[in-house]
GROMACS .gro file of C-alpha atoms in nm:
model
  311
    1MET     CA    1  -0.889  -2.834   3.385
    2ASP     CA    2  -0.687  -2.749   3.696
    3ILE     CA    3  -0.803  -3.036   3.914
    4ASP     CA    4  -0.674  -3.375   4.025
    5GLN     CA    5  -0.878  -3.613   3.812
    6SER     CA    6  -0.851  -3.935   4.018
    7VAL     CA    7  -1.221  -4.025   4.015
    8ASP     CA    8  -1.399  -4.319   4.178
    9VAL     CA    9  -1.771  -4.395   4.148
   10VAL     CA   10  -2.009  -4.544   4.408
   11ILE     CA   11  -2.337  -4.708   4.300
   12PRO     CA   12  -2.585  -4.873   4.539
   13VAL     CA   13  -2.767  -5.147   4.347
   14TYR     CA   14  -3.093  -5.333   4.411
   15ARG     CA   15  -3.261  -5.554   4.152
   16PRO     CA   16  -3.063  -5.400   3.864
   17GLY     CA   17  -3.195  -5.387   3.509
   18LYS     CA   18  -3.075  -5.269   3.169
   19GLU     CA   19  -3.015  -4.916   3.294
   20LEU     CA   20  -2.721  -5.031   3.506
   21GLU     CA   21  -2.563  -5.183   3.194
   22LYS     CA   22  -2.608  -4.852   3.009
   23LEU     CA   23  -2.468  -4.660   3.305
   24LEU     CA   24  -2.150  -4.870   3.319
   25TYR     CA   25  -2.117  -4.856   2.939
   26TRP     CA   26  -2.119  -4.475   2.944
   27LEU     CA   27  -1.889  -4.453   3.245
   28ASP     CA   28  -1.638  -4.652   3.042
   29LYS     CA   29  -1.651  -4.392   2.763
   30GLN     CA   30  -1.606  -4.076   2.967
   31THR     CA   31  -1.352  -3.813   2.859
   32VAL     CA   32  -1.226  -3.814   3.220
   33SER     CA   33  -1.144  -4.174   3.307
   34VAL     CA   34  -1.297  -4.343   3.609
   35ARG     CA   35  -1.049  -4.550   3.813
   36ASN     CA   36  -1.276  -4.763   4.032
   37VAL     CA   37  -1.647  -4.834   4.051
   38PHE     CA   38  -1.771  -4.956   4.390
   39ILE     CA   39  -2.105  -5.136   4.360
   40MET     CA   40  -2.296  -5.200   4.680
   41HIS     CA   41  -2.538  -5.477   4.584
   42THR     CA   42  -2.832  -5.540   4.815
   43ARG     CA   43  -2.863  -5.911   4.760
   44GLU     CA   44  -3.187  -6.104   4.790
   45GLU     CA   45  -3.101  -6.426   4.610
   46GLU     CA   46  -2.835  -6.428   4.338
   47LYS     CA   47  -2.504  -6.247   4.345
   48LEU     CA   48  -2.452  -5.966   4.097
   49SER     CA   49  -2.281  -6.062   3.771
   50LEU     CA   50  -2.181  -5.773   3.545
   51GLY     CA   51  -2.091  -5.987   3.245
   52ALA     CA   52  -1.862  -5.727   3.087
   53SER     CA   53  -1.513  -5.586   3.121
   54PHE     CA   54  -1.434  -5.216   3.146
   55ARG     CA   55  -1.134  -4.986   3.158
   56PHE     CA   56  -1.211  -4.912   3.521
   57HIS     CA   57  -1.172  -5.157   3.809
   58THR     CA   58  -1.501  -5.286   3.949
   59VAL     CA   59  -1.553  -5.385   4.313
   60VAL     CA   60  -1.884  -5.550   4.405
   61GLU     CA   61  -1.980  -5.586   4.770
   62GLU     CA   62  -2.282  -5.796   4.856
   63ILE     CA   63  -2.493  -5.670   5.146
   64SER     CA   64  -2.819  -5.792   5.299
   65PRO     CA   65  -3.140  -5.587   5.282
   66GLN     CA   66  -3.111  -5.538   5.658
   67GLU     CA   67  -2.768  -5.376   5.615
   68TYR     CA   68  -2.879  -5.119   5.357
   69ASP     CA   69  -2.907  -4.756   5.461
   70HIS     CA   70  -2.929  -4.449   5.236
   71GLY     CA   71  -2.633  -4.278   5.400
   72GLY     CA   72  -2.449  -4.563   5.570
   73THR     CA   73  -2.421  -4.786   5.261
   74ARG     CA   74  -2.281  -4.506   5.047
   75ASP     CA   75  -2.040  -4.405   5.321
   76ARG     CA   76  -1.921  -4.765   5.354
   77ALA     CA   77  -1.825  -4.766   4.986
   78MET     CA   78  -1.674  -4.416   4.996
   79GLN     CA   79  -1.445  -4.517   5.280
   80LYS     CA   80  -1.288  -4.773   5.043
   81SER     CA   81  -1.199  -4.504   4.787
   82THR     CA   82  -0.866  -4.327   4.770
   83GLY     CA   83  -0.975  -4.100   4.485
   84LYS     CA   84  -0.959  -3.724   4.517
   85ILE     CA   85  -1.315  -3.715   4.385
   86ILE     CA   86  -1.593  -3.965   4.455
   87VAL     CA   87  -1.901  -3.965   4.235
   88CYS     CA   88  -2.221  -4.111   4.379
   89MET     CA   89  -2.480  -4.236   4.132
   90THR     CA   90  -2.795  -4.447   4.138
   91GLN     CA   91  -2.835  -4.753   3.918
   92ASP     CA   92  -3.103  -4.586   3.699
   93ALA     CA   93  -2.912  -4.265   3.622
   94VAL     CA   94  -2.765  -4.295   3.272
   95PRO     CA   95  -2.508  -4.039   3.150
   96GLU     CA   96  -2.641  -3.842   2.854
   97ASN     CA   97  -2.298  -3.838   2.691
   98GLU     CA   98  -1.925  -3.889   2.744
   99TYR     CA   99  -1.878  -3.545   2.907
  100LEU     CA  100  -2.074  -3.615   3.225
  101ILE     CA  101  -1.778  -3.670   3.459
  102GLU     CA  102  -1.573  -3.390   3.302
  103ASN     CA  103  -1.854  -3.136   3.345
  104LEU     CA  104  -1.958  -3.267   3.685
  105ILE     CA  105  -1.617  -3.239   3.851
  106ARG     CA  106  -1.517  -2.906   3.692
  107PRO     CA  107  -1.668  -2.697   3.977
  108LEU     CA  108  -1.456  -2.891   4.229
  109ALA     CA  109  -1.150  -2.706   4.101
  110ASP     CA  110  -1.268  -2.448   4.356
  111GLU     CA  111  -1.141  -2.590   4.685
  112ASP     CA  112  -1.434  -2.436   4.874
  113ILE     CA  113  -1.689  -2.646   4.683
  114ALA     CA  114  -1.770  -2.966   4.869
  115VAL     CA  115  -2.008  -3.126   4.620
  116SER     CA  116  -2.129  -3.075   4.263
  117TYR     CA  117  -2.454  -3.234   4.145
  118ALA     CA  118  -2.582  -3.305   3.795
  119ARG     CA  119  -2.884  -3.203   3.593
  120GLN     CA  120  -3.149  -3.475   3.565
  121MET     CA  121  -3.315  -3.503   3.225
  122PRO     CA  122  -3.649  -3.680   3.173
  123LYS     CA  123  -3.671  -4.022   3.009
  124THR     CA  124  -3.856  -4.059   2.681
  125GLU     CA  125  -4.158  -4.211   2.856
  126CYS     CA  126  -4.165  -3.942   3.125
  127LYS     CA  127  -4.509  -3.788   3.176
  128LEU     CA  128  -4.571  -3.418   3.119
  129LEU     CA  129  -4.608  -3.325   3.487
  130GLU     CA  130  -4.288  -3.504   3.582
  131ARG     CA  131  -4.111  -3.327   3.294
  132TYR     CA  132  -4.216  -3.000   3.452
  133THR     CA  133  -4.085  -3.111   3.795
  134ARG     CA  134  -3.749  -3.200   3.636
  135SER     CA  135  -3.724  -2.857   3.473
  136PHE     CA  136  -3.817  -2.683   3.801
  137ASN     CA  137  -3.560  -2.868   4.014
  138TYR     CA  138  -3.291  -2.902   3.746
  139PRO     CA  139  -3.281  -2.592   3.521
  140ALA     CA  140  -3.029  -2.539   3.242
  141ALA     CA  141  -2.828  -2.271   3.424
  142SER     CA  142  -2.548  -2.377   3.658
  143ARG     CA  143  -2.493  -2.205   3.991
  144VAL     CA  144  -2.295  -2.220   4.315
  145LYS     CA  145  -2.479  -2.201   4.649
  146SER     CA  146  -2.346  -2.090   4.987
  147SER     CA  147  -2.477  -1.970   5.323
  148GLU     CA  148  -2.522  -1.626   5.167
  149ASP     CA  149  -2.812  -1.767   4.961
  150LEU     CA  150  -3.023  -1.879   5.259
  151ASP     CA  151  -3.221  -1.556   5.273
  152THR     CA  152  -3.319  -1.574   4.905
  153LEU     CA  153  -3.322  -1.949   4.828
  154GLY     CA  154  -3.431  -2.084   5.167
  155ILE     CA  155  -3.444  -2.466   5.175
  156LYS     CA  156  -3.333  -2.475   4.809
  157THR     CA  157  -2.986  -2.366   4.926
  158TYR     CA  158  -2.937  -2.714   5.069
  159PHE     CA  159  -3.087  -2.898   4.773
  160CYS     CA  160  -2.854  -3.161   4.627
  161SER     CA  161  -2.911  -3.502   4.471
  162ASN     CA  162  -2.672  -3.795   4.479
  163VAL     CA  163  -2.860  -3.954   4.191
  164CYS     CA  164  -2.544  -3.808   4.038
  165ALA     CA  165  -2.310  -3.597   4.248
  166ALA     CA  166  -1.932  -3.555   4.279
  167TYR     CA  167  -1.774  -3.513   4.622
  168ASN     CA  168  -1.441  -3.362   4.721
  169ARG     CA  169  -1.312  -3.658   4.924
  170GLU     CA  170  -1.092  -3.448   5.154
  171ILE     CA  171  -1.388  -3.233   5.257
  172TYR     CA  172  -1.611  -3.540   5.285
  173VAL     CA  173  -1.374  -3.702   5.535
  174LYS     CA  174  -1.313  -3.376   5.722
  175THR     CA  175  -1.686  -3.306   5.771
  176GLY     CA  176  -1.776  -3.662   5.873
  177GLY     CA  177  -1.955  -3.760   5.552
  178PHE     CA  178  -2.314  -3.880   5.521
  179GLU     CA  179  -2.541  -3.948   5.814
  180LYS     CA  180  -2.488  -4.317   5.887
  181LYS     CA  181  -2.852  -4.388   5.970
  182THR     CA  182  -3.118  -4.186   5.795
  183ILE     CA  183  -3.456  -4.258   5.642
  184PHE     CA  184  -3.391  -4.033   5.342
  185ASN     CA  185  -3.230  -3.708   5.230
  186GLU     CA  186  -2.870  -3.804   5.314
  187ASP     CA  187  -2.749  -3.598   5.016
  188MET     CA  188  -2.930  -3.284   5.129
  189LEU     CA  189  -2.827  -3.333   5.492
  190TYR     CA  190  -2.465  -3.353   5.384
  191ALA     CA  191  -2.493  -3.044   5.163
  192ALA     CA  192  -2.651  -2.853   5.452
  193LYS     CA  193  -2.373  -2.960   5.687
  194CYS     CA  194  -2.109  -2.843   5.442
  195ILE     CA  195  -2.276  -2.507   5.382
  196ARG     CA  196  -2.310  -2.452   5.757
  197GLN     CA  197  -1.936  -2.517   5.788
  198GLY     CA  198  -1.852  -2.254   5.527
  199TYR     CA  199  -1.827  -2.470   5.214
  200LYS     CA  200  -2.027  -2.436   4.893
  201VAL     CA  201  -2.249  -2.659   4.679
  202ALA     CA  202  -2.240  -2.645   4.299
  203TYR     CA  203  -2.513  -2.734   4.052
  204ALA     CA  204  -2.359  -2.834   3.719
  205GLY     CA  205  -2.630  -2.778   3.459
  206ASP     CA  206  -2.405  -2.903   3.177
  207ALA     CA  207  -2.349  -3.241   3.348
  208LYS     CA  208  -2.653  -3.444   3.245
  209VAL     CA  209  -2.799  -3.781   3.337
  210ILE     CA  210  -3.121  -3.937   3.209
  211HIS     CA  211  -3.327  -4.000   3.520
  212SER     CA  212  -3.697  -3.964   3.603
  213HIS     CA  213  -3.986  -4.154   3.761
  214ASN     CA  214  -4.356  -4.165   3.691
  215TYR     CA  215  -4.452  -4.192   4.058
  216THR     CA  216  -4.807  -4.277   4.158
  217ARG     CA  217  -4.987  -4.039   4.391
  218ARG     CA  218  -4.934  -4.286   4.675
  219GLN     CA  219  -4.559  -4.296   4.607
  220GLN     CA  220  -4.543  -3.917   4.597
  221PHE     CA  221  -4.721  -3.906   4.933
  222SER     CA  222  -4.480  -4.156   5.094
  223ARG     CA  223  -4.171  -3.997   4.944
  224ASN     CA  224  -4.264  -3.657   5.085
  225PHE     CA  225  -4.355  -3.815   5.418
  226ASP     CA  226  -4.000  -3.952   5.448
  227ILE     CA  227  -3.848  -3.620   5.336
  228ALA     CA  228  -4.037  -3.443   5.614
  229VAL     CA  229  -3.935  -3.707   5.870
  230SER     CA  230  -3.569  -3.657   5.782
  231GLN     CA  231  -3.611  -3.282   5.827
  232LYS     CA  232  -3.789  -3.330   6.159
  233GLU     CA  233  -3.512  -3.558   6.283
  234HIS     CA  234  -3.251  -3.293   6.207
  235PRO     CA  235  -3.371  -2.965   6.357
  236GLU     CA  236  -3.010  -2.849   6.379
  237VAL     CA  237  -3.021  -2.819   5.999
  238PHE     CA  238  -3.379  -2.736   5.909
  239ALA     CA  239  -3.518  -2.543   6.206
  240GLY     CA  240  -3.631  -2.199   6.094
  241ILE     CA  241  -3.611  -2.283   5.722
  242LYS     CA  242  -3.951  -2.341   5.562
  243SER     CA  243  -4.003  -2.578   5.268
  244GLU     CA  244  -4.363  -2.480   5.201
  245GLN     CA  245  -4.265  -2.162   5.015
  246GLU     CA  246  -4.074  -2.365   4.757
  247GLY     CA  247  -4.373  -2.596   4.713
  248ILE     CA  248  -4.610  -2.305   4.657
  249LYS     CA  249  -4.371  -2.158   4.400
  250MET     CA  250  -4.358  -2.492   4.215
  251VAL     CA  251  -4.739  -2.517   4.202
  252LYS     CA  252  -4.779  -2.162   4.070
  253ARG     CA  253  -4.516  -2.210   3.803
  254GLY     CA  254  -4.663  -2.551   3.721
  255ILE     CA  255  -5.004  -2.400   3.646
  256ARG     CA  256  -4.841  -2.141   3.417
  257PHE     CA  257  -4.644  -2.424   3.251
  258LEU     CA  258  -4.964  -2.617   3.173
  259ILE     CA  259  -5.133  -2.307   3.031
  260ARG     CA  260  -4.833  -2.232   2.809
  261ASN     CA  261  -4.836  -2.594   2.686
  262HIS     CA  262  -5.209  -2.569   2.605
  263THR     CA  263  -5.295  -2.848   2.850
  264PRO     CA  264  -5.516  -2.673   3.110
  265TRP     CA  265  -5.708  -2.998   3.171
  266MET     CA  266  -5.389  -3.131   3.335
  267MET     CA  267  -5.439  -2.884   3.621
  268VAL     CA  268  -5.668  -3.126   3.806
  269PRO     CA  269  -5.416  -3.415   3.827
  270PHE     CA  270  -5.139  -3.162   3.895
  271VAL     CA  271  -5.328  -3.014   4.191
  272LEU     CA  272  -5.410  -3.364   4.320
  273ASP     CA  273  -5.044  -3.466   4.289
  274SER     CA  274  -4.941  -3.152   4.474
  275ALA     CA  275  -5.199  -3.217   4.745
  276ALA     CA  276  -5.067  -3.572   4.793
  277LYS     CA  277  -4.713  -3.439   4.828
  278TYR     CA  278  -4.817  -3.173   5.077
  279LEU     CA  279  -5.029  -3.414   5.284
  280GLY     CA  280  -4.737  -3.656   5.303
  281TYR     CA  281  -4.504  -3.374   5.401
  282LEU     CA  282  -4.746  -3.242   5.665
  283LEU     CA  283  -4.792  -3.584   5.824
  284GLY     CA  284  -4.418  -3.648   5.814
  285LYS     CA  285  -4.354  -3.325   6.000
  286ASN     CA  286  -4.591  -3.452   6.269
  287TYR     CA  287  -4.494  -3.820   6.265
  288LYS     CA  288  -4.422  -3.825   6.639
  289LYS     CA  289  -4.791  -3.766   6.705
  290LEU     CA  290  -4.896  -4.066   6.496
  291PRO     CA  291  -4.920  -4.434   6.600
  292LEU     CA  292  -4.622  -4.636   6.478
  293ALA     CA  293  -4.850  -4.860   6.269
  294ILE     CA  294  -4.971  -4.553   6.075
  295VAL     CA  295  -4.616  -4.421   6.036
  296LYS     CA  296  -4.503  -4.750   5.881
  297LYS     CA  297  -4.788  -4.738   5.630
  298CYS     CA  298  -4.710  -4.378   5.535
  299SER     CA  299  -4.337  -4.437   5.484
  300MET     CA  300  -4.153  -4.578   5.182
  301ASN     CA  301  -3.910  -4.740   5.424
  302PRO     CA  302  -4.098  -4.946   5.688
  303ARG     CA  303  -3.776  -5.132   5.776
  304TYR     CA  304  -3.636  -4.808   5.913
  305TRP     CA  305  -3.915  -4.796   6.168
  306GLN     CA  306  -3.879  -5.161   6.262
  307GLU     CA  307  -3.516  -5.098   6.344
  308LYS     CA  308  -3.600  -4.790   6.550
  309GLU     CA  309  -3.866  -4.989   6.735
  310SER     CA  310  -3.613  -5.260   6.825
  311VAL     CA  311  -3.356  -5.013   6.962
   0.00000   0.00000   0.00000
């Protein structure tokens, strides 16, 4: 592989469980060695104790809940790295095998690619509808996206997930990195910024992590509310690019998926889930028209609004 393989990893951590142990275990066994792992631990009571030694060097920074920000916290850790490539992961994303890093960073051999993100595979306990969502957003086929895809892919051109994503550090620094204060979507905002500056985004379908959630309808509503807020707060990125088309496509394909799987009775919860997502998205797009008390109840991140209120 014709690429400088000095790789560091950044992981924001909050109330970690067994999955973090599995994640670190698999990072230690990668075919491409990781040099440093920067763990940003949002501390409530006890400090984080890893209780194991690894081939890579581990740096744990304790931060308060008030300090945490989706973009700012990751950027704070990434500024400490001197690696040519920085991989961002979440604490519940477990590598499927020892080839994750190797496959994830391979697209970065192209100097025009700013970021490469991994395929997310469902957990064993993942529900059928969430399995479909995983397959829709993370198909088997890899691809590279650029500004030339905006007419055909629309909002999907900017899609990127730092649940597991590798960043060309030189480009990251040059473009200004993540938004330092954002409610959500810092990974997609960064990908959009890079594409608008002439860089490309790669999806590495052969780089796999085990990661999924069985969100409640309420959680789906709030998550999509925050996604819409982040889009509304950045019209320089999202103005003129509609997300609704992608949602309609997912619903249509989802219905066909349920029919093919001989589970037509699942259409009712699927439609209700989709309605909750769309309602959250619609309200998020219009959050400025809502009372702040309602906005806080709709959002997954009420602290974000408290901070904005105090400014």
